[in-house]
């Protein structure tokens, strides 16, 4: 959509490919939005401007991320936060064609989805969302705190796919990310590759907005990514710290915003906090897939790809012996304790080294 003046287009992700925005909407709604962006860095960092990386959706943590399919009329991304709970963006659940919120029975979550393979999946039994959520595109950044939804699945597929732990990015943690002590990334099903999971690695952190209920980030996102996790690697562990909600472009650059998971804590959004308390979701580290399921507990394919990019592993990748030698060479070269073991901690180190 083209708009007069500064704004060139708005994307509210997801199933939301149903939005075919109108020229007049820009003049009525977008200029107030630009005023609310004062003080934020709109440009994407160089690391986020390139192409996204294809990842193996059947390897953790990617296996805990999936598609929220909505009645055959579109989809969003969502992610498991317990055995049977999925977080996504509320606007993904709105049927723009019929002008109503979808019933739970119309929704289906598919974890680890890749190239039409739906091995781990469940129908949605019910969901909670903010009563103030807007299904239609809303350029008011203060509304991001209401664009959340918690799905309860009929089956506890988190045992097979794993789930991602939650962590609030407060001011202290934000300062660590700025210093390079933590790394933001994102993975989802963009409209360009809707049947393949791809990830934005080493995203920039631009700051908070909407009284810290939103996180401005530099991940390379587009339609289809709404509801995807804003992930954080810190202290050798991976967490979800936000839910991607909106992105748009101005003449000055791109803006992407996620709902801060801080809204689910004391002092955040009371409605969101109470909804989370009614579930089995707990703060802290996530859980890998059970060893008996189809999903792998370590992202070996992504680790191999990163090792190749850094020049430690030849193409083709080879086997476990070659991988271990490459990991040991990488760790020795970086001054890291040499273990030679593939792990999530190692993946974070590789992403950090890739710059």
Short mmCIF file of N, CA and C in Angstrom, two decimals, residues 2-86:
data_model
loop_
_atom_site.label_atom_id
_atom_site.label_comp_id
_atom_site.label_asym_id
_atom_site.label_seq_id
_atom_site.Cartn_x
_atom_site.Cartn_y
_atom_site.Cartn_z
N UNK A 2 0.58 2.18 -0.83
CA UNK A 2 1.31 3.43 -0.86
C UNK A 2 0.50 4.49 -0.12
N UNK A 3 1.18 5.36 0.56
CA UNK A 3 0.52 6.42 1.30
C UNK A 3 1.21 7.72 1.00
N UNK A 4 0.46 8.84 1.07
CA UNK A 4 1.06 10.13 0.86
C UNK A 4 2.04 10.43 1.98
N UNK A 5 3.06 11.18 1.67
CA UNK A 5 3.99 11.59 2.70
C UNK A 5 4.96 10.51 3.08
N UNK A 6 5.07 10.26 4.39
CA UNK A 6 6.18 9.46 4.90
C UNK A 6 5.96 7.97 4.85
N UNK A 7 4.74 7.52 5.01
CA UNK A 7 4.54 6.09 5.19
C UNK A 7 4.31 5.41 3.86
N UNK A 8 5.02 4.32 3.60
CA UNK A 8 4.88 3.60 2.34
C UNK A 8 4.04 2.35 2.47
N UNK A 9 4.06 1.67 3.64
CA UNK A 9 3.18 0.53 3.80
C UNK A 9 3.16 0.06 5.24
N UNK A 10 2.08 -0.64 5.58
CA UNK A 10 1.94 -1.24 6.91
C UNK A 10 1.71 -2.71 6.74
N UNK A 11 2.34 -3.50 7.61
CA UNK A 11 2.10 -4.94 7.57
C UNK A 11 1.73 -5.39 8.96
N UNK A 12 0.58 -6.00 9.12
CA UNK A 12 0.20 -6.56 10.42
C UNK A 12 0.22 -8.07 10.34
N UNK A 13 1.12 -8.64 9.57
CA UNK A 13 1.42 -10.04 9.57
C UNK A 13 0.28 -10.93 9.19
N UNK A 14 0.57 -12.11 9.23
CA UNK A 14 -0.23 -13.24 9.37
C UNK A 14 -1.35 -13.52 8.49
N UNK A 15 -2.21 -14.26 9.10
CA UNK A 15 -3.36 -14.72 8.39
C UNK A 15 -3.79 -13.50 7.70
N UNK A 16 -3.36 -12.54 8.24
CA UNK A 16 -3.64 -11.20 7.90
C UNK A 16 -3.21 -10.87 6.51
N UNK A 17 -2.85 -11.83 5.76
CA UNK A 17 -2.73 -11.57 4.34
C UNK A 17 -4.08 -11.13 3.82
N UNK A 18 -5.10 -11.20 4.63
CA UNK A 18 -6.42 -10.75 4.25
C UNK A 18 -6.46 -9.24 4.16
N UNK A 19 -5.53 -8.59 4.81
CA UNK A 19 -5.56 -7.13 4.71
C UNK A 19 -5.12 -6.72 3.30
N UNK A 20 -5.97 -6.07 2.62
CA UNK A 20 -5.58 -5.43 1.37
C UNK A 20 -5.80 -3.95 1.62
N UNK A 21 -4.77 -3.30 2.16
CA UNK A 21 -4.93 -1.97 2.73
C UNK A 21 -5.35 -0.95 1.68
N UNK A 22 -6.11 0.03 2.14
CA UNK A 22 -6.63 1.06 1.25
C UNK A 22 -5.84 2.35 1.42
N UNK A 23 -5.70 3.09 0.31
CA UNK A 23 -4.91 4.31 0.31
C UNK A 23 -5.43 5.31 1.35
N UNK A 24 -6.74 5.46 1.47
CA UNK A 24 -7.28 6.45 2.39
C UNK A 24 -6.96 6.16 3.84
N UNK A 25 -6.76 4.90 4.19
CA UNK A 25 -6.48 4.53 5.57
C UNK A 25 -5.19 5.17 6.05
N UNK A 26 -4.24 5.30 5.16
CA UNK A 26 -2.94 5.86 5.56
C UNK A 26 -3.09 7.30 6.05
N UNK A 27 -3.85 8.11 5.32
CA UNK A 27 -3.97 9.51 5.68
C UNK A 27 -4.71 9.67 7.01
N UNK A 28 -5.68 8.80 7.26
CA UNK A 28 -6.48 8.91 8.47
C UNK A 28 -5.76 8.41 9.71
N UNK A 29 -4.90 7.37 9.54
CA UNK A 29 -4.38 6.67 10.70
C UNK A 29 -2.89 6.76 10.91
N UNK A 30 -2.11 6.87 9.85
CA UNK A 30 -0.68 6.64 10.02
C UNK A 30 0.09 7.84 10.55
N UNK A 31 -0.36 9.06 10.26
CA UNK A 31 0.39 10.20 10.75
C UNK A 31 0.45 10.25 12.27
N UNK A 32 -0.66 9.94 13.00
CA UNK A 32 -0.55 9.88 14.46
C UNK A 32 0.47 8.84 14.91
N UNK A 33 0.60 7.76 14.15
CA UNK A 33 1.56 6.72 14.51
C UNK A 33 2.98 7.26 14.47
N UNK A 34 3.29 8.03 13.43
CA UNK A 34 4.65 8.54 13.29
C UNK A 34 5.02 9.43 14.46
N UNK A 35 4.05 10.19 14.96
CA UNK A 35 4.33 11.04 16.11
C UNK A 35 4.71 10.22 17.33
N UNK A 36 4.13 9.02 17.45
CA UNK A 36 4.42 8.17 18.59
C UNK A 36 5.75 7.47 18.51
N UNK A 37 6.43 7.60 17.38
CA UNK A 37 7.71 6.92 17.20
C UNK A 37 8.91 7.79 17.58
N UNK A 38 8.64 8.97 18.07
CA UNK A 38 9.75 9.86 18.40
C UNK A 38 10.69 9.20 19.39
N UNK A 39 11.97 9.27 19.10
CA UNK A 39 12.97 8.72 20.00
C UNK A 39 13.35 7.29 19.70
N UNK A 40 12.62 6.63 18.80
CA UNK A 40 12.97 5.24 18.46
C UNK A 40 13.85 5.22 17.22
N UNK A 41 14.73 4.26 17.17
CA UNK A 41 15.56 4.05 15.99
C UNK A 41 14.77 3.23 15.00
N UNK A 42 14.44 3.79 13.82
CA UNK A 42 13.60 3.10 12.87
C UNK A 42 14.38 2.20 11.93
N UNK A 43 15.64 2.46 11.71
CA UNK A 43 16.37 1.69 10.72
C UNK A 43 16.74 0.30 11.20
N UNK A 44 16.66 -0.66 10.31
CA UNK A 44 17.11 -2.01 10.65
C UNK A 44 18.63 -2.05 10.69
N UNK A 45 19.21 -2.72 11.67
CA UNK A 45 20.66 -2.89 11.66
C UNK A 45 21.08 -3.73 10.48
N UNK A 46 22.33 -3.56 10.06
CA UNK A 46 22.79 -4.25 8.87
C UNK A 46 22.62 -5.76 8.97
N UNK A 47 22.77 -6.32 10.17
CA UNK A 47 22.69 -7.76 10.32
C UNK A 47 21.31 -8.30 10.05
N UNK A 48 20.27 -7.45 10.12
CA UNK A 48 18.91 -7.92 9.93
C UNK A 48 18.39 -7.66 8.53
N UNK A 49 19.17 -6.98 7.69
CA UNK A 49 18.68 -6.60 6.39
C UNK A 49 18.84 -7.71 5.36
N UNK A 50 19.67 -8.68 5.65
CA UNK A 50 19.92 -9.73 4.68
C UNK A 50 18.83 -10.78 4.67
N UNK A 51 19.06 -11.86 3.94
CA UNK A 51 18.08 -12.93 3.84
C UNK A 51 18.03 -13.72 5.14
N UNK A 52 16.89 -14.35 5.37
CA UNK A 52 16.72 -15.16 6.56
C UNK A 52 17.30 -16.55 6.33
N UNK A 53 17.58 -17.21 7.42
CA UNK A 53 18.22 -18.51 7.39
C UNK A 53 17.18 -19.61 7.52
N UNK A 54 17.18 -20.57 6.60
CA UNK A 54 16.28 -21.71 6.73
C UNK A 54 16.78 -22.60 7.87
N UNK A 55 15.87 -23.00 8.74
CA UNK A 55 16.23 -23.85 9.87
C UNK A 55 15.39 -25.12 9.83
N UNK A 56 15.88 -26.15 10.48
CA UNK A 56 15.18 -27.42 10.54
C UNK A 56 14.10 -27.35 11.62
N UNK A 57 12.85 -27.30 11.20
CA UNK A 57 11.74 -27.10 12.13
C UNK A 57 11.51 -28.29 13.05
N UNK A 58 12.20 -29.40 12.82
CA UNK A 58 12.06 -30.56 13.70
C UNK A 58 13.23 -30.68 14.67
N UNK A 59 13.95 -29.56 14.87
CA UNK A 59 15.01 -29.50 15.87
C UNK A 59 14.70 -28.37 16.86
N UNK A 60 14.87 -28.66 18.13
CA UNK A 60 14.63 -27.65 19.16
C UNK A 60 15.74 -26.58 19.11
N UNK A 61 15.43 -25.28 19.24
CA UNK A 61 14.16 -24.73 19.70
C UNK A 61 13.13 -24.49 18.61
N UNK A 62 13.54 -24.67 17.35
CA UNK A 62 12.62 -24.37 16.25
C UNK A 62 11.38 -25.25 16.30
N UNK A 63 11.50 -26.46 16.83
CA UNK A 63 10.36 -27.37 16.89
C UNK A 63 9.25 -26.86 17.78
N UNK A 64 9.55 -25.95 18.70
CA UNK A 64 8.54 -25.40 19.59
C UNK A 64 7.78 -24.24 18.95
N UNK A 65 8.17 -23.89 17.73
CA UNK A 65 7.52 -22.81 16.98
C UNK A 65 6.70 -23.45 15.87
N UNK A 66 5.55 -22.90 15.58
CA UNK A 66 4.72 -23.51 14.54
C UNK A 66 3.75 -22.54 13.91
N UNK A 67 2.89 -23.09 13.09
CA UNK A 67 1.87 -22.28 12.41
C UNK A 67 0.54 -22.40 13.13
N UNK A 68 -0.11 -21.26 13.30
CA UNK A 68 -1.49 -21.22 13.77
C UNK A 68 -2.36 -21.09 12.53
N UNK A 69 -2.90 -22.21 12.08
CA UNK A 69 -3.72 -22.21 10.88
C UNK A 69 -5.15 -21.85 11.25
N UNK A 70 -5.71 -20.93 10.50
CA UNK A 70 -7.00 -20.33 10.88
C UNK A 70 -8.07 -20.63 9.84
N UNK A 71 -8.76 -21.74 10.02
CA UNK A 71 -9.94 -22.04 9.22
C UNK A 71 -9.73 -22.06 7.73
N UNK A 72 -8.51 -22.36 7.28
CA UNK A 72 -8.26 -22.41 5.85
C UNK A 72 -8.18 -21.05 5.20
N UNK A 73 -8.21 -19.98 6.00
CA UNK A 73 -8.21 -18.63 5.44
C UNK A 73 -6.94 -17.87 5.73
N UNK A 74 -5.93 -18.54 6.16
CA UNK A 74 -4.67 -17.87 6.44
C UNK A 74 -3.99 -18.49 7.64
N UNK A 75 -2.94 -17.86 8.09
CA UNK A 75 -2.17 -18.40 9.20
C UNK A 75 -1.35 -17.29 9.84
N UNK A 76 -0.86 -17.61 11.03
CA UNK A 76 0.13 -16.81 11.74
C UNK A 76 1.19 -17.77 12.24
N UNK A 77 2.15 -17.22 12.94
CA UNK A 77 3.11 -18.04 13.66
C UNK A 77 2.73 -18.02 15.14
N UNK A 78 3.05 -19.07 15.86
CA UNK A 78 2.87 -19.13 17.31
C UNK A 78 3.96 -19.99 17.91
N UNK A 79 4.05 -20.03 19.23
CA UNK A 79 5.10 -20.85 19.85
C UNK A 79 4.60 -21.43 21.17
N UNK A 80 5.05 -22.64 21.43
CA UNK A 80 4.67 -23.36 22.63
C UNK A 80 5.39 -22.79 23.85
N UNK A 81 4.63 -22.58 24.93
CA UNK A 81 5.20 -22.08 26.18
C UNK A 81 4.90 -23.04 27.33
N UNK A 82 4.27 -24.15 27.03
CA UNK A 82 4.05 -25.24 27.99
C UNK A 82 3.64 -26.47 27.17
N UNK A 83 3.25 -27.53 27.86
CA UNK A 83 2.84 -28.74 27.15
C UNK A 83 1.69 -28.50 26.19
N UNK A 84 0.76 -27.62 26.56
CA UNK A 84 -0.41 -27.42 25.72
C UNK A 84 -0.84 -25.96 25.58
N UNK A 85 0.09 -25.03 25.77
CA UNK A 85 -0.24 -23.62 25.59
C UNK A 85 0.65 -22.97 24.55
N UNK A 86 0.03 -22.15 23.71
CA UNK A 86 0.72 -21.48 22.61
C UNK A 86 0.47 -19.98 22.73
#
